[in-house]
Short mmCIF file of C-alpha atoms and ligand atoms in Angstrom, two decimals:
data_model
loop_
_atom_site.label_atom_id
_atom_site.label_comp_id
_atom_site.label_asym_id
_atom_site.label_seq_id
_atom_site.Cartn_x
_atom_site.Cartn_y
_atom_site.Cartn_z
CA UNK Z 21 12.86 -65.42 -34.28
CA UNK Z 22 12.06 -62.14 -35.97
CA UNK Z 23 12.60 -58.88 -34.15
CA UNK Z 24 9.39 -56.88 -34.28
CA UNK Z 25 9.10 -53.15 -33.63
CA UNK Z 26 7.07 -52.57 -30.43
CA UNK Z 27 5.46 -49.49 -32.03
CA UNK Z 28 4.42 -50.61 -35.51
CA UNK Z 29 4.85 -54.41 -35.24
CA UNK Z 30 6.89 -54.50 -38.44
CA UNK Z 31 9.94 -56.71 -38.70
CA UNK Z 32 13.12 -54.82 -37.86
CA UNK Z 33 16.52 -55.25 -39.41
CA UNK Z 34 19.54 -56.10 -37.29
CA UNK Z 35 22.41 -53.66 -37.29
CA UNK Z 36 25.32 -54.54 -35.06
CA UNK Z 37 24.00 -55.45 -31.63
CA UNK Z 38 20.72 -53.64 -32.01
CA UNK Z 39 17.67 -53.55 -34.26
CA UNK Z 40 16.46 -50.78 -36.49
CA UNK Z 41 12.87 -49.98 -37.47
CA UNK Z 42 12.63 -48.98 -41.13
CA UNK Z 43 9.40 -47.10 -40.38
CA UNK Z 44 11.31 -44.50 -38.40
CA UNK Z 45 10.77 -45.65 -34.84
CA UNK Z 46 14.46 -45.73 -34.13
CA UNK Z 47 16.80 -48.32 -32.71
CA UNK Z 48 15.93 -51.00 -30.20
CA UNK Z 49 17.88 -53.31 -28.00
CA UNK Z 50 16.78 -56.85 -27.34
CA UNK Z 51 16.13 -57.62 -23.70
CA UNK Z 52 15.10 -60.91 -22.11
CA UNK Z 53 12.49 -60.67 -19.38
CA UNK Z 54 10.92 -63.11 -16.92
CA UNK Z 55 7.73 -64.72 -18.28
CA UNK Z 56 6.13 -64.30 -14.86
CA UNK Z 57 7.11 -60.85 -13.60
CA UNK Z 58 8.28 -59.31 -16.90
CA UNK Z 59 11.37 -57.86 -15.30
CA UNK Z 60 14.85 -58.12 -16.84
CA UNK Z 61 16.73 -61.35 -16.20
CA UNK Z 62 20.31 -61.87 -15.14
CA UNK Z 63 22.27 -63.73 -17.80
CA UNK Z 64 24.37 -66.63 -16.55
CA UNK Z 65 26.94 -67.98 -18.96
CA UNK Z 66 28.53 -71.32 -18.21
CA UNK Z 67 30.40 -73.72 -20.48
CA UNK Z 68 28.92 -72.24 -23.64
CA UNK Z 69 25.36 -72.55 -22.35
CA UNK Z 70 23.28 -69.57 -21.39
CA UNK Z 71 20.79 -69.60 -18.56
CA UNK Z 72 18.64 -66.85 -17.23
CA UNK Z 73 17.94 -66.08 -13.61
CA UNK Z 74 15.12 -64.00 -12.18
CA UNK Z 75 16.18 -61.91 -9.20
CA UNK Z 76 12.58 -61.49 -8.12
CA UNK Z 77 11.88 -64.98 -6.85
CA UNK Z 78 11.28 -66.98 -10.01
CA UNK Z 79 14.68 -68.67 -10.08
CA UNK Z 80 16.31 -70.15 -13.15
CA UNK Z 81 14.41 -69.65 -16.39
CA UNK Z 82 15.34 -71.75 -19.38
CA UNK Z 83 15.96 -70.13 -22.73
CA UNK Z 84 12.77 -71.72 -24.05
CA UNK Z 85 10.63 -69.85 -21.53
CA UNK Z 86 12.10 -66.36 -21.53
CA UNK Z 87 10.18 -63.55 -23.16
CA UNK Z 88 11.95 -61.15 -25.42
CA UNK Z 89 11.10 -57.48 -25.52
CA UNK Z 90 12.62 -54.52 -27.32
CA UNK Z 91 13.57 -51.33 -25.58
CA UNK Z 92 14.64 -48.07 -27.27
CA UNK Z 93 18.37 -47.44 -27.19
ZN1 ZN I 25 8.39 -49.25 -36.01
ZN1 ZN I 26 10.38 -63.21 -12.34
#
């Protein structure tokens, strides 16, 4: 999945643990949010698998359903 700048919608390059927009919009961090309430999810790591949990009543969210957004860092 390509990381896309939220400002200019251009593909960003990865540098370390964050993404950089070549058009000058700065650095962004990837964040997973609930597909229903769009709030950040808790990450649960167990036995090499990663699950996501919504603290706002939507329960466990599988990796296939999470939405990814990019926040400035
Ligand atoms: Zn940009
Ligand atoms: Zn939720």
